[in-house]
């Protein structure tokens, strides 16, 4: 009999992994899918469907989210989780509000709690205002985001601008009194005609109380934090069993296309420790050289238990130089395609344990490998778990760790493989 209970719809890829990671830590067996899958999912407690709908047109985000909802309903899910960004990335046009309203309509439900709070990750909500560390959202770097600048920290106001229905607040004075008080406040908001309630949470215990209060809620709209409180409603508790993956096999490799500060440090630490590393030169790709072939010829004799690193990242100045010559979008696409082809070539040559650094780079690699589903395993560092996937394009199974640029400690490229042993 299927144990599938929770159906999740995430508005981007690395956000989906972050949510899946939290659910696994709280005791659920989880599969993450890339888009709405064609195959059913077996033997898990939750599925996270990763969409790319955070910054698309609202109508498109709604259509994709409803397609995901229908698929999750057909799989037998009884509760649904719309995963949004922990900095509530959106504009007055959406997409959080329009998608949340469409999901409520489709479920025939009349209320959803909404909170991006995740104190462990320094995201807290108080009096409806979102803090990033010790700064209000509107004073954080998010105010300059190129696509979704967040200039107002008051989430009641932010969400209200995106929806037809009324938005209220479940304030901290209520949340700290526990699940019953939260449920009473939700009933009050519904009686007042509200369809959404922004929920304050400044500590894990607030999220745990909220989780219990939501045991029969049809829909929750949240960052990844609320995930820590939901599995208990199904009699599940944190255990290593949920994170168990099949044994790892094959050679170890890292492919990195991130230029983020944390990744640059990880590359430097790997090289300093004597790890074999090969740098991809974007200008040689643009000149038409067979960079994929050169990289694979370098890596193949070195493949084994110790990881090899193939990377494109550089300091800001050389990256800007390349972007000036090729254009930022073309440079990015060329490097992504090259690294994805290298990742595929490595798996074809026997790599069974692969770390990919960079959000966009990970998306390209997963696509090149033909991965459609990832079983989520043990956490390496916060927000980054090992996963197990069938690489359809290569006809083999592979363990993957997909690291968003700024995640992970300095020795991530070594620690990751130790975590899998
Ligand atoms: P992150 O998670 O750090 O943002 P991404 O993979 O999402 O990493 O984005 C990094 C982008 O930079 C990708 O499009 C990648 O192809 C591009 N890139 C990587 N290395 C270089 C480079 N040396 N010059 C120009 N662009 C690069």
Tab-separated table of C-alpha atoms and ligand atoms in Angstrom:
chain	number	residue	atom	x	y	z
A	1	UNK	CA	0.000	0.000	0.000
A	2	UNK	CA	1.296	3.474	-0.831
A	3	UNK	CA	2.485	5.517	2.120
A	4	UNK	CA	2.515	8.682	0.049
A	5	UNK	CA	1.024	11.518	2.052
A	6	UNK	CA	2.598	14.835	1.271
A	7	UNK	CA	2.712	16.329	-2.220
A	8	UNK	CA	5.029	19.303	-2.640
A	9	UNK	CA	5.343	21.811	-5.463
A	10	UNK	CA	8.573	23.846	-5.415
A	11	UNK	CA	9.029	26.968	-7.517
A	12	UNK	CA	12.720	26.288	-8.233
A	13	UNK	CA	15.192	23.437	-8.326
A	14	UNK	CA	17.528	24.093	-5.405
A	15	UNK	CA	14.543	25.169	-3.272
A	16	UNK	CA	13.022	21.763	-3.955
A	17	UNK	CA	16.195	20.042	-2.695
A	18	UNK	CA	16.228	22.219	0.413
A	19	UNK	CA	12.623	21.188	1.221
A	20	UNK	CA	13.275	17.517	0.423
A	21	UNK	CA	16.343	17.591	2.676
A	22	UNK	CA	14.292	18.926	5.609
A	23	UNK	CA	11.548	16.351	5.122
A	24	UNK	CA	14.106	13.521	5.097
A	25	UNK	CA	15.771	14.859	8.255
A	26	UNK	CA	12.347	14.852	9.921
A	27	UNK	CA	11.820	11.182	9.036
A	28	UNK	CA	10.070	11.072	5.652
A	29	UNK	CA	11.307	9.034	2.691
A	30	UNK	CA	11.316	11.496	-0.210
A	31	UNK	CA	11.701	11.598	-3.979
A	32	UNK	CA	12.331	14.862	-5.822
A	33	UNK	CA	11.218	14.969	-9.452
A	34	UNK	CA	12.402	17.280	-12.190
A	35	UNK	CA	9.156	18.762	-13.442
A	36	UNK	CA	5.965	16.700	-13.523
A	37	UNK	CA	7.162	13.125	-14.097
A	38	UNK	CA	5.824	10.644	-16.597
A	39	UNK	CA	6.388	7.692	-14.236
A	40	UNK	CA	4.628	7.055	-10.904
A	41	UNK	CA	6.680	7.216	-7.700
A	42	UNK	CA	6.847	4.237	-5.320
A	43	UNK	CA	7.596	3.619	-1.631
A	44	UNK	CA	8.005	7.164	-0.336
A	45	UNK	CA	6.156	9.372	2.153
A	46	UNK	CA	6.518	12.600	0.161
A	47	UNK	CA	7.238	13.786	-3.361
A	48	UNK	CA	8.704	17.195	-4.190
A	49	UNK	CA	8.011	18.294	-7.771
A	50	UNK	CA	10.667	20.836	-8.780
A	51	UNK	CA	9.340	23.476	-11.166
A	52	UNK	CA	11.025	26.544	-12.628
A	53	UNK	CA	8.167	28.932	-11.937
A	54	UNK	CA	9.504	31.559	-9.551
A	55	UNK	CA	10.174	34.240	-12.147
A	56	UNK	CA	8.038	33.177	-15.107
A	57	UNK	CA	4.776	34.926	-16.081
A	58	UNK	CA	2.130	34.352	-13.384
A	59	UNK	CA	-0.259	32.531	-15.751
A	60	UNK	CA	2.504	30.128	-16.708
A	61	UNK	CA	3.432	29.505	-13.059
A	62	UNK	CA	-0.235	28.816	-12.241
A	63	UNK	CA	-0.617	26.366	-15.152
A	64	UNK	CA	2.544	24.440	-14.241
A	65	UNK	CA	1.635	24.336	-10.551
A	66	UNK	CA	-1.882	23.050	-11.281
A	67	UNK	CA	-0.440	20.328	-13.527
A	68	UNK	CA	1.855	19.295	-10.677
A	69	UNK	CA	-1.084	19.338	-8.239
A	70	UNK	CA	-3.177	17.084	-10.480
A	71	UNK	CA	-0.313	14.601	-10.790
A	72	UNK	CA	0.281	14.587	-7.013
A	73	UNK	CA	-3.445	14.061	-6.393
A	74	UNK	CA	-3.424	11.136	-8.821
A	75	UNK	CA	-0.529	9.621	-6.811
A	76	UNK	CA	-2.720	9.696	-3.686
A	77	UNK	CA	-1.288	12.662	-1.770
A	78	UNK	CA	-3.628	14.011	0.882
A	79	UNK	CA	-1.817	17.218	1.873
A	80	UNK	CA	-0.028	19.742	-0.318
A	81	UNK	CA	2.937	22.065	0.259
A	82	UNK	CA	3.707	24.979	-2.043
A	83	UNK	CA	7.424	25.705	-1.444
A	84	UNK	CA	8.386	29.334	-2.004
A	85	UNK	CA	11.654	31.180	-1.538
A	86	UNK	CA	12.848	31.877	2.013
A	87	UNK	CA	13.111	35.542	1.036
A	88	UNK	CA	9.567	35.430	-0.421
A	89	UNK	CA	10.898	36.341	-3.904
A	90	UNK	CA	7.932	37.740	-5.840
A	91	UNK	CA	6.460	40.926	-7.301
A	92	UNK	CA	2.966	42.465	-7.102
A	93	UNK	CA	2.201	40.378	-10.228
A	94	UNK	CA	3.135	37.153	-8.385
A	95	UNK	CA	3.944	34.410	-8.464
A	96	UNK	CA	3.335	33.340	-4.864
A	97	UNK	CA	-0.169	34.835	-4.535
A	98	UNK	CA	-1.684	33.741	-7.873
A	99	UNK	CA	-0.313	30.193	-7.526
A	100	UNK	CA	-1.493	29.875	-3.905
A	101	UNK	CA	-5.014	31.080	-4.811
A	102	UNK	CA	-5.207	28.720	-7.783
A	103	UNK	CA	-4.100	25.775	-5.629
A	104	UNK	CA	-6.709	26.601	-2.956
A	105	UNK	CA	-9.403	26.848	-5.654
A	106	UNK	CA	-8.385	23.537	-7.198
A	107	UNK	CA	-8.401	21.834	-3.797
A	108	UNK	CA	-11.780	23.340	-2.865
A	109	UNK	CA	-10.095	24.718	0.265
A	110	UNK	CA	-10.667	28.091	1.867
A	111	UNK	CA	-7.546	28.867	3.887
A	112	UNK	CA	-3.768	28.466	3.837
A	113	UNK	CA	-1.086	29.427	6.323
A	114	UNK	CA	1.889	31.179	4.727
A	115	UNK	CA	5.386	31.549	6.175
A	116	UNK	CA	8.921	31.588	4.761
A	117	UNK	CA	10.384	31.331	8.295
A	118	UNK	CA	13.321	28.962	8.841
A	119	UNK	CA	15.220	30.099	11.941
A	120	UNK	CA	18.006	27.517	11.435
A	121	UNK	CA	18.760	29.373	8.201
A	122	UNK	CA	18.365	32.847	9.772
A	123	UNK	CA	14.925	33.525	8.276
A	124	UNK	CA	12.463	34.645	10.941
A	125	UNK	CA	9.046	36.279	10.774
A	126	UNK	CA	7.808	38.572	13.547
A	127	UNK	CA	4.618	40.674	13.417
A	128	UNK	CA	4.409	39.590	9.804
A	129	UNK	CA	7.809	41.112	8.991
A	130	UNK	CA	10.511	38.926	7.444
A	131	UNK	CA	14.049	39.180	8.787
A	132	UNK	CA	17.138	37.898	6.972
A	133	UNK	CA	19.624	37.443	9.794
A	134	UNK	CA	19.348	40.618	11.856
A	135	UNK	CA	18.110	42.789	8.977
A	136	UNK	CA	14.597	43.390	7.714
A	137	UNK	CA	14.116	41.824	4.270
A	138	UNK	CA	13.839	45.321	2.796
A	139	UNK	CA	17.263	46.265	4.236
A	140	UNK	CA	18.937	43.049	3.020
A	141	UNK	CA	20.671	42.450	-0.311
A	142	UNK	CA	17.282	41.257	-1.622
A	143	UNK	CA	16.224	44.860	-2.161
A	144	UNK	CA	18.555	44.869	-5.206
A	145	UNK	CA	17.594	41.487	-6.670
A	146	UNK	CA	17.572	41.788	-10.487
A	147	UNK	CA	14.218	39.992	-10.993
A	148	UNK	CA	12.313	40.205	-7.716
A	149	UNK	CA	13.528	43.186	-5.650
A	150	UNK	CA	12.020	42.939	-2.150
A	151	UNK	CA	11.551	46.465	-0.833
A	152	UNK	CA	8.848	45.747	1.769
A	153	UNK	CA	9.415	43.353	4.701
A	154	UNK	CA	5.720	43.328	5.719
A	155	UNK	CA	4.542	40.025	4.236
A	156	UNK	CA	0.858	40.687	4.938
A	157	UNK	CA	1.153	43.720	2.658
A	158	UNK	CA	3.377	41.936	0.108
A	159	UNK	CA	0.993	38.985	-0.244
A	160	UNK	CA	-2.118	41.180	-0.126
A	161	UNK	CA	-0.888	42.971	-3.277
A	162	UNK	CA	-0.783	39.618	-5.110
A	163	UNK	CA	-4.171	38.088	-4.212
A	164	UNK	CA	-7.892	38.817	-4.571
A	165	UNK	CA	-8.792	37.564	-1.099
A	166	UNK	CA	-7.908	39.000	2.322
A	167	UNK	CA	-4.646	38.272	4.124
A	168	UNK	CA	-4.375	38.257	7.947
A	169	UNK	CA	-1.698	37.593	10.565
A	170	UNK	CA	-1.131	34.720	12.984
A	171	UNK	CA	1.144	36.670	15.294
A	172	UNK	CA	3.849	35.357	17.591
A	173	UNK	CA	1.794	35.948	20.747
A	174	UNK	CA	-0.566	33.262	19.375
A	175	UNK	CA	2.066	30.935	17.907
A	176	UNK	CA	4.026	30.686	21.166
A	177	UNK	CA	0.868	29.427	22.936
A	178	UNK	CA	0.907	26.307	20.749
A	179	UNK	CA	-1.147	24.363	18.183
A	180	UNK	CA	-4.580	24.910	19.755
A	181	UNK	CA	-4.093	28.684	19.905
A	182	UNK	CA	-2.939	28.675	16.272
A	183	UNK	CA	-5.998	26.724	15.187
A	184	UNK	CA	-8.282	29.104	17.092
A	185	UNK	CA	-6.649	32.083	15.375
A	186	UNK	CA	-7.040	30.412	11.954
A	187	UNK	CA	-10.764	29.890	12.681
A	188	UNK	CA	-11.043	33.563	13.642
A	189	UNK	CA	-9.302	34.728	10.452
A	190	UNK	CA	-11.580	32.523	8.335
A	191	UNK	CA	-14.632	33.985	10.072
A	192	UNK	CA	-13.321	37.443	9.200
A	193	UNK	CA	-13.125	36.463	5.531
A	194	UNK	CA	-9.357	35.945	5.284
A	195	UNK	CA	-8.106	33.222	2.966
A	196	UNK	CA	-4.444	33.498	3.959
A	197	UNK	CA	-2.616	33.993	7.245
A	198	UNK	CA	1.026	35.021	7.437
A	199	UNK	CA	2.434	33.064	10.402
A	200	UNK	CA	5.143	34.394	12.711
A	201	UNK	CA	7.967	32.015	13.671
A	202	UNK	CA	11.241	32.926	15.342
A	203	UNK	CA	12.383	29.504	16.599
A	204	UNK	CA	12.074	25.832	15.667
A	205	UNK	CA	9.491	25.285	18.385
A	206	UNK	CA	7.193	27.771	16.591
A	207	UNK	CA	7.473	25.727	13.383
A	208	UNK	CA	6.880	22.494	15.297
A	209	UNK	CA	3.712	23.964	16.864
A	210	UNK	CA	2.563	25.181	13.451
A	211	UNK	CA	3.174	21.736	11.973
A	212	UNK	CA	0.874	20.139	14.561
A	213	UNK	CA	-1.766	22.830	13.997
A	214	UNK	CA	-1.733	22.046	10.269
A	215	UNK	CA	-2.357	18.294	10.567
A	216	UNK	CA	-5.545	18.477	8.494
A	217	UNK	CA	-4.750	21.536	6.367
A	218	UNK	CA	-5.160	20.936	2.631
A	219	UNK	CA	-2.426	23.398	1.668
A	220	UNK	CA	0.544	25.079	3.294
A	221	UNK	CA	2.525	27.820	1.569
A	222	UNK	CA	6.009	28.040	3.036
A	223	UNK	CA	9.767	28.059	2.727
A	224	UNK	CA	11.438	24.815	3.706
A	225	UNK	CA	11.104	25.421	7.478
A	226	UNK	CA	7.549	24.154	8.067
A	227	UNK	CA	8.728	20.772	6.752
A	228	UNK	CA	10.355	20.052	10.116
A	229	UNK	CA	6.935	20.013	11.800
A	230	UNK	CA	4.749	18.016	9.392
A	231	UNK	CA	6.139	14.438	9.497
A	232	UNK	CA	5.148	14.087	13.185
A	233	UNK	CA	1.498	14.270	12.102
A	234	UNK	CA	2.053	10.956	10.326
A	235	UNK	CA	3.739	9.253	13.283
A	236	UNK	CA	7.200	9.777	11.756
A	237	UNK	CA	10.227	10.913	13.749
A	238	UNK	CA	13.792	11.833	12.752
A	239	UNK	CA	15.724	8.670	11.897
A	240	UNK	CA	18.607	7.689	9.642
A	241	UNK	CA	16.369	5.149	7.888
A	242	UNK	CA	14.570	7.754	5.772
A	243	UNK	CA	17.916	8.882	4.338
A	244	UNK	CA	19.142	5.414	3.373
A	245	UNK	CA	20.301	5.158	-0.244
A	246	UNK	CA	21.570	2.133	-2.175
A	247	UNK	CA	25.340	1.571	-1.744
A	248	UNK	CA	27.536	3.957	-3.720
A	249	UNK	CA	29.749	2.603	-6.472
A	250	UNK	CA	32.117	3.924	-9.107
A	251	UNK	CA	34.660	6.704	-9.285
A	252	UNK	CA	34.342	10.115	-7.615
A	253	UNK	CA	34.260	13.474	-9.416
A	254	UNK	CA	33.297	17.108	-8.939
A	255	UNK	CA	32.025	19.342	-11.749
A	256	UNK	CA	31.737	22.992	-10.755
A	257	UNK	CA	30.293	25.890	-12.759
A	258	UNK	CA	29.682	28.217	-9.857
A	259	UNK	CA	31.644	31.444	-9.380
A	260	UNK	CA	30.128	32.137	-5.954
A	261	UNK	CA	32.406	33.047	-3.064
A	262	UNK	CA	31.855	29.775	-1.199
A	263	UNK	CA	32.507	27.649	-4.298
A	264	UNK	CA	35.679	29.564	-5.190
A	265	UNK	CA	36.922	28.802	-1.662
A	266	UNK	CA	36.014	25.127	-2.066
A	267	UNK	CA	37.930	24.942	-5.349
A	268	UNK	CA	40.967	26.650	-3.757
A	269	UNK	CA	40.891	24.285	-0.759
A	270	UNK	CA	40.677	21.237	-3.029
A	271	UNK	CA	43.630	22.404	-5.169
A	272	UNK	CA	45.699	23.401	-2.122
A	273	UNK	CA	45.227	19.930	-0.644
A	274	UNK	CA	46.766	18.464	-3.819
A	275	UNK	CA	43.545	17.320	-5.480
A	276	UNK	CA	43.744	16.864	-9.268
A	277	UNK	CA	41.929	19.814	-10.901
A	278	UNK	CA	41.330	20.974	-14.476
A	279	UNK	CA	39.997	24.423	-15.345
A	280	UNK	CA	37.596	24.929	-18.225
A	281	UNK	CA	38.439	28.026	-20.282
A	282	UNK	CA	35.269	29.699	-21.672
A	283	UNK	CA	37.235	31.450	-24.437
A	284	UNK	CA	38.549	28.112	-25.788
A	285	UNK	CA	34.955	26.839	-25.884
A	286	UNK	CA	33.915	29.951	-27.823
A	287	UNK	CA	36.838	29.427	-30.248
A	288	UNK	CA	35.408	26.001	-31.101
A	289	UNK	CA	37.975	23.756	-29.382
A	290	UNK	CA	36.791	20.319	-28.200
A	291	UNK	CA	37.010	21.280	-24.535
A	292	UNK	CA	34.752	18.391	-23.479
A	293	UNK	CA	37.079	15.896	-25.196
A	294	UNK	CA	40.183	17.531	-23.675
A	295	UNK	CA	38.648	17.490	-20.183
A	296	UNK	CA	37.622	13.840	-20.416
A	297	UNK	CA	41.033	12.833	-21.819
A	298	UNK	CA	42.658	14.531	-18.800
A	299	UNK	CA	40.253	13.015	-16.263
A	300	UNK	CA	39.879	9.432	-17.484
A	301	UNK	CA	43.282	8.026	-16.338
A	302	UNK	CA	42.798	9.679	-12.928
A	303	UNK	CA	39.335	8.280	-12.168
A	304	UNK	CA	39.090	6.275	-8.957
A	305	UNK	CA	38.175	6.527	-5.297
A	306	UNK	CA	39.800	9.957	-4.909
A	307	UNK	CA	37.800	12.762	-6.580
A	308	UNK	CA	38.917	14.737	-9.625
A	309	UNK	CA	37.688	18.312	-10.058
A	310	UNK	CA	36.665	19.962	-13.337
A	311	UNK	CA	35.714	23.589	-12.814
A	312	UNK	CA	35.086	26.841	-14.633
A	313	UNK	CA	34.886	29.285	-11.738
A	314	UNK	CA	37.259	32.179	-11.434
A	315	UNK	CA	37.613	35.433	-9.509
A	316	UNK	CA	35.172	38.236	-10.404
A	317	UNK	CA	37.645	40.117	-12.662
A	318	UNK	CA	38.399	37.303	-15.139
A	319	UNK	CA	34.723	36.299	-15.202
A	320	UNK	CA	33.740	39.877	-16.060
A	321	UNK	CA	36.452	39.923	-18.745
A	322	UNK	CA	35.005	36.789	-20.360
A	323	UNK	CA	31.477	38.191	-20.034
A	324	UNK	CA	32.662	41.422	-21.697
A	325	UNK	CA	34.006	39.461	-24.664
A	326	UNK	CA	31.254	36.877	-25.081
A	327	UNK	CA	28.253	38.468	-23.364
A	328	UNK	CA	27.169	37.198	-19.925
A	329	UNK	CA	24.310	35.032	-21.204
A	330	UNK	CA	26.368	33.392	-23.993
A	331	UNK	CA	29.335	32.782	-21.680
A	332	UNK	CA	27.036	31.229	-19.076
A	333	UNK	CA	25.275	28.992	-21.597
A	334	UNK	CA	28.539	27.828	-23.211
A	335	UNK	CA	30.062	26.934	-19.852
A	336	UNK	CA	26.888	25.217	-18.624
A	337	UNK	CA	26.591	23.077	-21.765
A	338	UNK	CA	30.264	22.136	-21.630
A	339	UNK	CA	30.203	21.174	-17.956
A	340	UNK	CA	26.973	19.216	-18.437
A	341	UNK	CA	28.568	17.264	-21.325
A	342	UNK	CA	31.645	16.646	-19.149
A	343	UNK	CA	29.397	15.360	-16.333
A	344	UNK	CA	27.684	12.972	-18.758
A	345	UNK	CA	31.043	11.805	-20.160
A	346	UNK	CA	32.349	11.163	-16.647
A	347	UNK	CA	29.333	9.014	-15.746
A	348	UNK	CA	29.747	7.084	-19.024
A	349	UNK	CA	33.388	6.461	-17.989
A	350	UNK	CA	32.492	5.001	-14.622
A	351	UNK	CA	31.877	7.920	-12.261
A	352	UNK	CA	29.169	6.811	-9.838
A	353	UNK	CA	29.560	9.562	-7.225
A	354	UNK	CA	29.271	13.050	-8.677
A	355	UNK	CA	29.142	16.463	-6.983
A	356	UNK	CA	27.850	19.319	-9.158
A	357	UNK	CA	28.349	22.891	-7.888
A	358	UNK	CA	26.118	25.742	-9.092
A	359	UNK	CA	22.328	25.952	-9.328
A	360	UNK	CA	22.098	26.520	-13.081
A	361	UNK	CA	25.015	24.150	-13.662
A	362	UNK	CA	23.196	21.451	-11.675
A	363	UNK	CA	20.060	21.957	-13.762
A	364	UNK	CA	22.068	21.558	-16.976
A	365	UNK	CA	23.897	18.463	-15.683
A	366	UNK	CA	20.700	16.755	-14.529
A	367	UNK	CA	19.166	17.435	-17.939
A	368	UNK	CA	22.199	16.056	-19.812
A	369	UNK	CA	22.160	12.920	-17.656
A	370	UNK	CA	18.438	12.462	-18.325
A	371	UNK	CA	17.672	12.356	-14.601
A	372	UNK	CA	13.939	12.588	-13.876
A	373	UNK	CA	13.749	11.544	-10.231
A	374	UNK	CA	16.123	11.848	-7.286
A	375	UNK	CA	15.783	9.790	-4.120
A	376	UNK	CA	16.957	12.061	-1.294
A	377	UNK	CA	19.610	10.738	1.101
A	378	UNK	CA	21.782	12.012	3.956
A	379	UNK	CA	22.644	15.665	4.377
A	380	UNK	CA	26.234	16.694	3.613
A	381	UNK	CA	25.937	20.317	4.714
A	382	UNK	CA	22.772	22.366	5.427
A	383	UNK	CA	20.545	22.348	2.329
A	384	UNK	CA	22.669	19.838	0.356
A	385	UNK	CA	21.853	16.131	0.523
A	386	UNK	CA	23.292	13.191	-1.419
A	387	UNK	CA	20.738	11.884	-3.901
A	388	UNK	CA	20.411	8.675	-5.896
A	389	UNK	CA	19.208	8.743	-9.476
A	390	UNK	CA	18.947	6.729	-12.613
A	391	UNK	CA	20.982	8.530	-15.314
A	392	UNK	CA	18.727	7.571	-18.216
A	393	UNK	CA	21.009	9.110	-20.833
A	394	UNK	CA	23.861	6.841	-19.633
A	395	UNK	CA	21.764	3.823	-18.636
A	396	UNK	CA	23.313	3.643	-15.147
A	397	UNK	CA	22.547	4.623	-11.572
A	398	UNK	CA	24.509	7.439	-9.978
A	399	UNK	CA	24.827	9.213	-6.624
A	400	UNK	CA	24.571	12.979	-7.079
A	401	UNK	CA	25.084	15.971	-4.788
A	402	UNK	CA	23.716	19.162	-6.351
A	403	UNK	CA	25.122	22.164	-4.515
A	404	UNK	CA	23.816	25.665	-4.927
A	405	UNK	CA	26.774	28.067	-5.267
A	406	UNK	CA	26.968	29.587	-1.808
A	407	UNK	CA	26.220	26.395	0.141
A	408	UNK	CA	28.713	24.128	1.862
A	409	UNK	CA	31.811	24.477	4.022
A	410	UNK	CA	35.331	25.085	2.637
A	411	UNK	CA	36.192	21.358	2.368
A	412	UNK	CA	32.867	20.391	0.811
A	413	UNK	CA	34.474	18.673	-2.202
A	414	UNK	CA	36.220	16.197	0.115
A	415	UNK	CA	33.680	16.040	2.965
A	416	UNK	CA	30.911	15.099	0.548
A	417	UNK	CA	32.588	11.809	-0.440
A	418	UNK	CA	33.455	10.937	3.160
A	419	UNK	CA	29.750	11.360	4.021
A	420	UNK	CA	28.794	8.737	1.446
A	421	UNK	CA	31.354	6.094	2.487
B	1	LIG	P1	25.567	29.627	-8.531
B	1	LIG	O1	24.720	28.607	-7.841
B	1	LIG	O2	26.865	29.908	-7.834
B	1	LIG	O3	24.793	30.889	-8.902
B	1	LIG	P2	25.207	28.764	-11.258
B	1	LIG	O4	25.653	27.491	-11.895
B	1	LIG	O5	23.730	28.897	-10.953
B	1	LIG	O6	26.056	28.959	-9.917
B	1	LIG	O7	25.577	30.014	-12.135
B	1	LIG	C1	26.898	30.293	-12.537
B	1	LIG	C2	26.821	30.789	-13.975
B	1	LIG	O8	28.118	31.314	-14.321
B	1	LIG	C3	26.542	29.660	-14.957
B	1	LIG	O9	25.689	30.121	-15.997
B	1	LIG	C4	27.920	29.329	-15.484
B	1	LIG	O10	27.887	28.732	-16.762
B	1	LIG	C5	28.550	30.697	-15.514
B	1	LIG	N1	30.037	30.640	-15.471
B	1	LIG	C6	30.773	29.737	-14.807
B	1	LIG	N2	32.088	29.977	-14.970
B	1	LIG	C7	32.197	31.060	-15.768
B	1	LIG	C8	33.306	31.808	-16.269
B	1	LIG	N3	34.566	31.473	-15.996
B	1	LIG	N4	33.033	32.878	-17.039
B	1	LIG	C9	31.773	33.230	-17.325
B	1	LIG	N5	30.670	32.583	-16.859
B	1	LIG	C10	30.874	31.497	-16.088
